[in-house]
XYZ file of N, CA and C in Angstrom:
726
model
N 55.257 86.965 165.340
C 54.410 87.499 166.386
C 54.380 89.019 166.300
N 53.404 89.625 166.941
C 53.311 91.073 167.001
C 53.833 91.562 168.346
N 54.517 92.686 168.305
C 54.991 93.295 169.539
C 53.826 93.876 170.327
N 52.878 94.470 169.637
C 51.714 95.040 170.309
C 50.981 93.951 171.083
N 50.702 94.244 172.338
C 49.987 93.343 173.259
C 50.820 92.149 173.716
N 52.097 92.116 173.367
C 52.956 91.044 173.868
C 53.323 91.311 175.328
N 53.827 90.264 175.976
C 54.388 90.390 177.326
C 55.857 90.018 177.220
N 56.722 90.976 177.500
C 58.153 90.791 177.250
C 58.938 90.826 178.554
N 60.044 90.096 178.547
C 61.020 90.173 179.634
C 62.366 90.507 179.017
N 63.017 91.554 179.550
C 64.305 92.012 179.045
C 65.339 91.856 180.147
N 66.414 91.145 179.865
C 67.487 91.029 180.847
C 68.469 92.189 180.687
N 69.053 92.598 181.794
C 69.983 93.731 181.756
C 69.314 95.003 181.309
N 68.130 95.301 181.874
C 67.304 96.400 181.369
C 67.534 97.714 182.094
N 68.556 97.789 182.924
C 68.768 99.012 183.688
C 69.537 100.083 182.920
N 70.178 99.711 181.791
C 70.930 100.712 181.034
C 71.200 100.188 179.628
N 71.775 101.050 178.805
C 72.231 100.648 177.482
C 71.173 100.010 176.612
N 71.560 98.935 175.954
C 70.656 98.271 175.025
C 69.423 97.730 175.727
N 69.582 97.179 176.917
C 68.435 96.616 177.621
C 67.384 97.654 177.938
N 67.823 98.818 178.408
C 66.870 99.887 178.693
C 66.168 100.338 177.417
N 66.934 100.414 176.306
C 66.332 100.807 175.030
C 65.305 99.779 174.566
N 65.610 98.496 174.733
C 64.629 97.464 174.382
C 63.345 97.649 175.187
N 63.480 97.841 176.492
C 62.292 97.999 177.322
C 61.480 99.221 176.902
N 62.167 100.327 176.618
C 61.465 101.541 176.200
C 60.748 101.342 174.873
N 61.426 100.756 173.895
C 60.804 100.589 172.584
C 59.661 99.565 172.626
N 59.767 98.574 173.487
C 58.650 97.647 173.659
C 57.419 98.378 174.176
N 57.611 99.248 175.157
C 56.488 100.052 175.651
C 55.953 100.943 174.542
N 56.845 101.608 173.819
C 56.434 102.525 172.758
C 55.642 101.802 171.675
N 55.984 100.543 171.441
C 55.341 99.794 170.359
C 54.136 98.999 170.834
N 53.708 99.235 172.064
C 52.428 98.702 172.508
C 52.458 97.390 173.245
N 53.623 96.974 173.730
C 53.649 95.757 174.549
C 52.723 95.936 175.751
N 51.987 94.906 176.080
C 51.030 94.986 177.180
C 51.732 95.056 178.524
N 52.875 94.370 178.633
C 53.633 94.367 179.874
C 55.097 94.151 179.535
N 55.982 94.847 180.236
C 57.421 94.672 180.050
C 58.054 94.445 181.417
N 58.619 93.256 181.591
C 59.413 92.978 182.779
C 60.838 93.464 182.508
N 61.285 94.430 183.291
C 62.638 94.963 183.163
C 63.467 94.394 184.306
N 64.482 93.631 183.983
C 65.233 92.916 185.008
C 66.658 93.440 185.119
N 67.215 93.303 186.319
C 68.597 93.700 186.576
C 69.054 93.037 187.866
N 70.357 92.848 187.984
C 70.896 92.307 189.238
C 70.564 93.223 190.402
N 70.616 94.509 190.154
C 70.229 95.503 191.166
C 68.959 96.196 190.673
N 67.794 95.700 191.059
C 66.548 96.229 190.502
C 66.328 97.714 190.786
N 66.955 98.237 191.843
C 66.786 99.659 192.153
C 67.411 100.557 191.099
N 68.236 100.003 190.203
C 68.868 100.807 189.157
C 67.994 100.937 187.916
N 66.854 100.250 187.875
C 65.924 100.382 186.749
C 65.071 101.620 186.994
N 65.171 102.596 186.087
C 64.497 103.879 186.298
C 63.466 104.189 185.221
N 63.000 103.182 184.506
C 62.107 103.409 183.369
C 60.645 103.309 183.810
N 59.870 104.378 183.666
C 58.454 104.314 184.041
C 57.682 103.336 183.157
N 56.712 102.666 183.760
C 55.813 101.818 183.000
C 56.200 100.361 182.921
N 57.367 99.996 183.450
C 57.798 98.598 183.412
C 57.538 97.941 184.767
N 57.549 96.610 184.772
C 57.511 95.855 186.011
C 58.928 95.373 186.297
N 59.480 95.775 187.398
C 60.884 95.518 187.706
C 61.030 94.195 188.444
N 61.985 93.388 187.994
C 62.305 92.129 188.649
C 63.804 92.066 188.911
N 64.170 91.527 190.061
C 65.578 91.234 190.337
C 65.969 89.973 189.578
N 67.127 90.022 188.919
C 67.566 88.859 188.150
C 69.072 88.887 187.953
N 69.705 87.793 188.340
C 71.104 87.536 188.019
C 71.116 86.303 187.129
N 71.446 86.468 185.856
C 71.329 85.357 184.910
C 72.331 84.241 185.197
N 73.336 84.507 186.020
C 74.305 83.465 186.368
C 73.893 82.683 187.610
N 72.770 83.034 188.210
C 72.274 82.378 189.421
C 71.009 81.600 189.076
N 71.076 80.259 188.990
C 69.892 79.482 188.603
C 68.676 79.746 189.483
N 68.885 79.947 190.768
C 67.762 80.235 191.652
C 67.095 81.549 191.314
N 67.900 82.563 190.991
C 67.359 83.858 190.592
C 66.585 83.748 189.283
N 67.099 82.959 188.352
C 66.407 82.768 187.071
C 65.073 82.068 187.288
N 65.053 81.029 188.124
C 63.798 80.318 188.400
C 62.770 81.242 189.033
N 63.216 82.087 189.964
C 62.290 83.009 190.613
C 61.712 84.006 189.608
N 62.540 84.518 188.719
C 62.054 85.449 187.706
C 61.085 84.767 186.755
N 61.379 83.530 186.385
C 60.490 82.788 185.481
C 59.133 82.546 186.127
N 59.121 82.256 187.434
C 57.841 82.074 188.127
C 57.051 83.379 188.157
N 57.742 84.481 188.374
C 57.061 85.778 188.450
C 56.558 86.244 187.090
N 57.188 85.760 186.019
C 56.859 86.222 184.667
C 56.318 85.072 183.822
N 55.421 84.323 184.386
C 54.904 83.133 183.694
C 53.999 83.474 182.516
N 53.684 84.755 182.332
C 52.842 85.181 181.209
C 53.662 85.692 180.024
N 54.973 85.474 180.054
C 55.854 86.021 179.021
C 55.618 85.375 177.662
N 55.623 86.204 176.617
C 55.565 85.700 175.246
C 56.787 86.119 174.431
N 57.633 86.993 174.985
C 58.842 87.439 174.294
C 59.965 87.590 175.317
N 61.051 86.869 175.097
C 62.237 86.968 175.942
C 63.335 87.672 175.164
N 63.896 88.739 175.734
C 65.041 89.434 175.143
C 66.256 89.166 176.025
N 67.132 88.293 175.548
C 68.371 87.981 176.251
C 69.412 89.026 175.879
N 69.533 90.042 176.720
C 70.439 91.146 176.445
C 71.609 91.206 177.417
N 71.438 90.735 178.638
C 72.471 90.881 179.668
C 73.792 90.272 179.197
N 74.869 90.995 179.403
C 76.175 90.488 178.991
C 77.286 91.328 179.576
N 78.501 90.793 179.519
C 79.671 91.511 180.005
C 80.791 91.403 178.985
N 81.723 92.349 179.058
C 82.945 92.309 178.266
C 84.080 92.730 179.175
N 85.009 91.830 179.421
C 86.047 92.073 180.429
C 87.400 92.461 179.851
N 87.539 92.424 178.525
C 88.834 92.749 177.929
C 89.909 91.719 178.217
N 89.495 90.443 178.238
C 90.401 89.364 178.625
C 90.797 88.523 177.424
N 92.065 88.134 177.354
C 92.525 87.214 176.322
C 92.477 85.775 176.831
N 92.598 84.834 175.908
C 92.389 83.428 176.238
C 93.630 82.740 176.791
N 94.805 83.088 176.299
C 96.024 82.390 176.705
C 96.635 83.021 177.946
N 96.685 84.339 177.987
C 97.357 85.024 179.090
C 96.402 85.582 180.142
N 95.111 85.646 179.822
C 94.149 86.208 180.762
C 93.735 85.216 181.829
N 93.048 85.717 182.831
C 92.552 84.884 183.928
C 91.501 83.903 183.417
N 91.708 82.626 183.681
C 90.736 81.627 183.261
C 89.421 81.792 184.027
N 89.489 82.268 185.248
C 88.264 82.532 186.002
C 87.431 83.619 185.333
N 88.096 84.631 184.782
C 87.369 85.699 184.097
C 86.774 85.182 182.785
N 87.524 84.348 182.072
C 86.980 83.735 180.858
C 85.718 82.947 181.197
N 85.787 82.176 182.273
C 84.605 81.412 182.693
C 83.431 82.344 183.015
N 83.730 83.485 183.643
C 82.653 84.417 184.003
C 81.978 84.977 182.752
N 82.756 85.263 181.713
C 82.134 85.731 180.470
C 81.254 84.645 179.856
N 81.734 83.410 179.869
C 80.932 82.314 179.323
C 79.673 82.092 180.155
N 79.807 82.138 181.480
C 78.648 81.955 182.357
C 77.584 83.020 182.091
N 78.027 84.251 181.893
C 77.081 85.344 181.692
C 76.529 85.361 180.274
N 77.417 85.356 179.288
C 77.017 85.610 177.904
C 76.444 84.405 177.193
N 76.729 83.201 177.679
C 76.229 81.986 177.027
C 75.247 81.247 177.932
N 75.747 80.777 179.064
C 74.903 79.946 179.919
C 73.798 80.754 180.583
N 74.038 82.037 180.826
C 72.976 82.865 181.378
C 71.778 82.935 180.448
N 72.041 83.200 179.176
C 70.955 83.243 178.202
C 70.290 81.891 178.018
N 71.088 80.835 178.000
C 70.530 79.497 177.850
C 69.644 79.135 179.038
N 70.086 79.477 180.239
C 69.271 79.191 181.419
C 67.942 79.927 181.351
N 67.952 81.170 180.898
C 66.697 81.912 180.729
C 65.769 81.204 179.750
N 66.322 80.744 178.644
C 65.498 80.065 177.644
C 64.917 78.774 178.213
N 65.741 78.004 178.889
C 65.268 76.740 179.456
C 64.125 76.965 180.451
N 64.249 77.982 181.273
C 63.231 78.222 182.292
C 61.948 78.812 181.711
N 62.066 79.618 180.665
C 60.889 80.297 180.121
C 60.279 79.602 178.919
N 60.920 78.550 178.404
C 60.367 77.844 177.247
C 58.937 77.356 177.486
N 58.612 76.793 178.662
C 57.216 76.364 178.873
C 56.227 77.529 178.819
N 56.608 78.688 179.362
C 55.718 79.841 179.305
C 55.520 80.302 177.866
N 56.607 80.316 177.088
C 56.484 80.703 175.682
C 55.557 79.750 174.944
N 55.720 78.451 175.187
C 54.858 77.464 174.536
C 53.398 77.671 174.908
N 53.161 78.006 176.168
C 51.787 78.194 176.643
C 51.124 79.424 176.048
N 51.932 80.325 175.504
C 51.389 81.551 174.919
C 51.628 81.594 173.414
N 51.444 80.460 172.783
C 51.465 80.386 171.328
C 52.836 80.227 170.708
N 53.850 80.017 171.513
C 55.203 79.863 170.991
C 56.068 81.064 171.288
N 55.568 82.249 170.954
C 56.294 83.466 171.260
C 57.640 83.541 170.553
N 58.557 84.282 171.159
C 59.848 84.514 170.513
C 60.929 84.749 171.552
N 62.157 84.440 171.138
C 63.362 84.725 171.910
C 64.260 85.586 171.037
N 64.762 86.674 171.600
C 65.773 87.501 170.939
C 67.072 87.347 171.713
N 68.116 86.872 171.052
C 69.444 86.801 171.655
C 70.303 87.909 171.060
N 70.724 88.838 171.909
C 71.583 89.935 171.455
C 73.015 89.425 171.408
N 73.551 89.293 170.197
C 74.892 88.757 169.988
C 75.822 89.889 169.563
N 76.679 89.644 168.611
C 77.672 90.648 168.238
C 78.319 90.228 166.931
N 78.839 91.215 166.197
C 79.699 90.877 165.072
C 80.926 90.109 165.536
N 81.263 90.238 166.823
C 82.395 89.483 167.362
C 82.052 88.010 167.597
N 80.862 87.598 167.230
C 80.593 86.167 167.096
C 81.507 85.556 166.046
N 82.023 86.376 165.125
C 82.732 85.877 163.947
C 84.204 86.247 163.889
N 84.687 87.114 164.766
C 86.111 87.464 164.700
C 86.649 87.752 166.097
N 87.949 87.497 166.253
C 88.625 87.780 167.505
C 89.458 89.040 167.404
N 89.915 89.514 168.562
C 90.772 90.684 168.614
C 91.589 90.598 169.894
N 92.851 90.918 169.814
C 93.679 90.894 171.012
C 93.102 91.848 172.050
N 92.992 91.357 173.268
C 92.375 92.138 174.320
C 90.876 91.920 174.429
N 90.335 91.034 173.614
C 88.891 90.795 173.681
C 88.483 89.404 173.254
N 89.392 88.451 173.331
C 89.072 87.130 172.805
C 88.165 86.299 173.709
N 88.113 86.611 175.002
C 87.118 85.943 175.845
C 85.708 86.342 175.416
N 85.537 87.606 175.059
C 84.244 88.073 174.557
C 83.917 87.400 173.230
N 84.906 87.342 172.335
C 84.714 86.649 171.057
C 84.285 85.204 171.284
N 84.973 84.496 172.169
C 84.617 83.112 172.467
C 83.184 83.017 172.968
N 82.818 83.908 173.879
C 81.472 83.827 174.453
C 80.397 84.131 173.420
N 80.635 85.089 172.548
C 79.617 85.431 171.556
C 79.542 84.390 170.443
N 80.682 83.789 170.090
C 80.637 82.679 169.123
C 79.846 81.513 169.702
N 80.081 81.217 170.978
C 79.336 80.139 171.625
C 77.857 80.493 171.745
N 77.558 81.767 172.029
C 76.160 82.190 172.124
C 75.461 82.088 170.775
N 76.190 82.355 169.684
C 75.614 82.173 168.337
C 75.282 80.704 168.112
N 76.212 79.814 168.458
C 75.944 78.384 168.314
C 74.772 77.959 169.198
N 74.721 78.474 170.424
C 73.603 78.165 171.308
C 72.279 78.618 170.685
N 72.284 79.804 170.120
C 71.076 80.343 169.490
C 70.598 79.445 168.354
N 71.544 79.011 167.523
C 71.173 78.131 166.411
C 70.637 76.794 166.913
N 71.217 76.303 168.004
C 70.755 75.027 168.547
C 69.368 75.114 169.144
N 69.120 76.138 169.968
C 67.792 76.223 170.594
C 66.727 76.567 169.566
N 67.096 77.235 168.484
C 66.116 77.493 167.429
C 65.557 76.175 166.888
N 66.432 75.202 166.664
C 65.992 73.895 166.182
C 65.148 73.175 167.231
N 65.568 73.271 168.489
C 64.886 72.537 169.543
C 63.518 73.124 169.893
N 63.347 74.428 169.691
C 62.073 75.074 170.037
C 61.136 75.226 168.847
N 61.576 74.773 167.675
C 60.740 74.945 166.479
C 59.409 74.220 166.624
N 59.423 73.041 167.216
C 58.187 72.266 167.323
C 57.143 72.934 168.203
N 57.560 73.770 169.133
C 56.572 74.465 169.961
C 56.225 75.842 169.388
N 56.753 76.148 168.197
C 56.398 77.379 167.505
C 57.088 78.620 168.007
N 58.229 78.460 168.682
C 58.964 79.615 169.211
C 59.986 80.110 168.197
N 59.877 81.359 167.828
C 60.868 82.008 166.972
C 62.094 82.345 167.805
N 63.280 82.045 167.294
C 64.530 82.407 167.970
C 65.337 83.278 167.008
N 65.535 84.527 167.384
C 66.171 85.511 166.517
C 67.535 85.907 167.062
N 68.567 85.743 166.244
C 69.924 86.181 166.589
C 70.115 87.602 166.073
N 70.540 88.501 166.949
C 70.762 89.896 166.569
C 72.252 90.202 166.666
N 72.845 90.570 165.546
C 74.266 90.894 165.496
C 74.442 92.389 165.236
N 75.417 92.972 165.891
C 75.740 94.375 165.674
C 77.225 94.584 165.861
N 77.722 95.697 165.322
C 79.106 96.073 165.553
C 79.233 96.749 166.897
N 79.098 98.066 166.930
C 79.139 98.804 168.182
C 77.872 99.631 168.332
N 77.294 99.597 169.526
C 76.177 100.476 169.863
C 76.696 101.589 170.755
N 75.981 102.679 170.773
C 76.396 103.846 171.536
C 76.005 103.678 173.005
N 76.790 102.851 173.707
C 76.536 102.546 175.108
C 77.831 102.726 175.901
N 77.732 102.540 177.213
C 78.918 102.655 178.057
C 80.008 101.681 177.636
N 79.619 100.496 177.163
C 80.601 99.474 176.806
C 81.510 99.928 175.671
N 80.997 100.783 174.780
C 81.788 101.218 173.617
C 82.267 102.654 173.737
N 82.200 103.215 174.942
C 82.527 104.631 175.111
C 83.974 104.948 174.745
N 84.851 103.955 174.762
C 86.256 104.204 174.490
C 86.638 104.167 173.028
N 85.657 104.129 172.130
C 85.985 104.026 170.705
C 85.338 105.149 169.914
N 86.125 105.762 169.030
C 85.620 106.778 168.119
C 85.330 106.120 166.781
N 84.098 105.745 166.573
C 83.689 105.021 165.378
C 82.174 105.157 165.269
N 81.658 104.968 164.066
C 80.209 105.005 163.901
C 79.558 103.924 164.764
N 78.533 104.313 165.500
C 77.839 103.389 166.387
C 76.337 103.488 166.143
N 75.669 102.354 166.220
C 74.220 102.349 166.112
C 73.631 102.814 167.434
N 72.556 103.576 167.378
C 71.929 104.014 168.620
C 71.190 102.831 169.250
N 71.122 102.779 170.576
C 70.398 101.678 171.223
C 68.953 101.549 170.746
N 68.279 102.669 170.545
C 66.888 102.602 170.086
C 66.779 102.015 168.687
N 67.706 102.395 167.798
C 67.681 101.840 166.445
C 67.970 100.345 166.462
N 68.888 99.925 167.331
C 69.177 98.497 167.460
C 67.951 97.752 167.948
N 67.281 98.284 168.964
C 66.085 97.626 169.489
C 65.002 97.539 168.424
N 64.813 98.615 167.666
C 63.795 98.588 166.610
C 64.139 97.570 165.530
N 65.409 97.493 165.147
C 65.804 96.507 164.139
C 65.504 95.090 164.631
N 65.798 94.828 165.895
C 65.542 93.504 166.444
C 64.041 93.209 166.508
N 63.257 94.161 166.972
C 61.815 93.942 167.094
C 61.149 93.862 165.726
N 61.652 94.629 164.754
C 61.164 94.475 163.379
C 61.438 93.060 162.884
N 62.619 92.532 163.216
C 62.957 91.173 162.816
C 62.024 90.148 163.426
N 61.674 90.337 164.678
C 60.723 89.425 165.329
C 59.383 89.465 164.603
N 58.897 90.665 164.332
C 57.589 90.763 163.665
C 57.631 90.192 162.253
N 58.804 90.204 161.629
C 58.943 89.632 160.288
C 59.216 88.128 160.326
N 59.411 87.569 161.516
C 59.709 86.142 161.630
C 61.128 85.788 161.232
N 62.055 86.720 161.405
C 63.435 86.524 160.954
C 64.252 85.739 161.980
N 65.041 84.795 161.490
C 65.941 84.050 162.363
C 67.201 84.840 162.679
N 67.534 85.823 161.856
C 68.755 86.598 162.065
C 68.534 88.041 161.669
N 69.076 88.947 162.473
C 69.053 90.375 162.175
C 70.488 90.880 162.182
N 70.914 91.427 161.058
C 72.224 92.095 160.966
C 71.920 93.583 161.060
N 72.166 94.155 162.239
C 71.578 95.444 162.576
C 72.311 96.644 161.999
N 73.544 96.463 161.551
C 74.300 97.599 161.039
C 75.238 97.142 159.929
N 75.869 98.104 159.268
C 76.733 97.771 158.135
C 77.937 96.966 158.566
N 78.454 97.246 159.765
C 79.605 96.509 160.283
C 79.307 95.021 160.351
N 78.166 94.651 160.930
C 77.831 93.228 161.037
C 77.559 92.618 159.672
N 76.952 93.383 158.777
C 76.706 92.849 157.427
C 78.009 92.608 156.677
N 78.963 93.539 156.810
C 80.241 93.380 156.121
C 81.004 92.162 156.636
N 81.025 91.982 157.945
C 81.781 90.864 158.510
C 81.125 89.538 158.159
N 79.811 89.463 158.229
C 79.127 88.225 157.858
C 79.434 87.861 156.402
N 79.532 88.873 155.544
C 79.809 88.617 154.133
C 81.211 88.065 153.907
N 82.132 88.274 154.859
C 83.503 87.786 154.706
C 83.680 86.334 155.156
N 82.686 85.735 155.756
C 82.855 84.397 156.314
C 83.252 83.340 155.290
N 82.865 83.434 154.010
C 83.332 82.417 153.052
C 84.827 82.492 152.726
N 85.513 83.556 153.146
C 86.943 83.676 152.863
C 87.739 82.601 153.605
N 88.934 82.337 153.122
C 89.833 81.461 153.873
C 90.233 82.175 155.167
N 90.697 81.437 156.189
C 91.135 82.104 157.425
C 92.188 83.174 157.176
N 93.117 82.916 156.275
C 94.151 83.905 155.990
C 93.548 85.168 155.366
N 92.657 84.975 154.413
C 92.009 86.118 153.769
C 91.136 86.881 154.761
N 90.408 86.134 155.582
C 89.530 86.770 156.564
C 90.334 87.596 157.563
N 91.408 87.010 158.091
C 92.229 87.731 159.072
C 92.831 88.997 158.467
N 93.272 88.920 157.215
C 93.845 90.101 156.566
C 92.784 91.181 156.367
N 91.579 90.776 155.959
C 90.495 91.739 155.765
C 90.110 92.391 157.088
N 90.070 91.594 158.163
C 89.714 92.146 159.468
C 90.808 93.078 159.990
N 92.060 92.748 159.736
C 93.152 93.624 160.163
C 93.022 94.989 159.509
N 92.664 94.994 158.215
C 92.479 96.267 157.523
C 91.287 97.035 158.111
N 90.209 96.319 158.383
C 89.014 96.984 158.921
C 89.267 97.539 160.315
N 89.924 96.746 161.138
C 90.168 97.170 162.530
C 91.183 98.302 162.612
N 92.059 98.405 161.621
C 93.037 99.488 161.619
C 92.374 100.854 161.544
N 91.135 100.889 161.054
C 90.414 102.159 160.945
C 89.715 102.586 162.207
N 89.702 101.706 163.239
C 89.065 102.061 164.499
C 90.041 102.841 165.366
N 89.509 103.816 166.095
C 90.358 104.652 166.944
C 89.858 104.594 168.380
N 90.761 104.208 169.276
C 90.429 104.228 170.700
C 90.635 105.618 171.258
N 89.703 106.034 172.135
C 89.805 107.359 172.760
C 90.907 107.330 173.807
């Protein structure tokens, strides 16, 4: 599909990657951009149509889907990272990451699939992470949620193929957003990430590896678990927390 003249809905569009997606969609000629956030008053981007949306609230998702029935492109960007581990961390917090990062995106797809079909199939962009493929102490709830979101993305791609909907998985290492402010490491800019994802949509790509970090980690997946863990330990040793 073409971005120009599309009608897009971006979740979590009040800051970071979501705001960059909304801006680049406008810049690239989208006819309408629905910018959504739990607190709609925090969306400050001129030219968008603001909608209140909590992806963990089915009623809120249904209301947004009714308001945006002309959508041809869904960008599932909303997500959280709580710094929680799986064995010792709060199970309620683990559930909250799964509810937001996996089921929130799935609920959006389920509600908007009929609208996408009605507008020629359209496309879904799921913003994932290189952490779909590796864990780290202090962040394994996030790893679990992004691995599950990757599996969800692959599943809905198969299920929506018959209606002509492209489903694109976007993986990245770190973007220069508030979420990664505590790390001194090369980061992709939000605008560059959004452009890479939208270029992938226009190319009909099922997967976008947006930076070298995600490409390197994806290339290690054929290794044995022992080899993979050792390679990741070496790679992670080079990261510096502020």
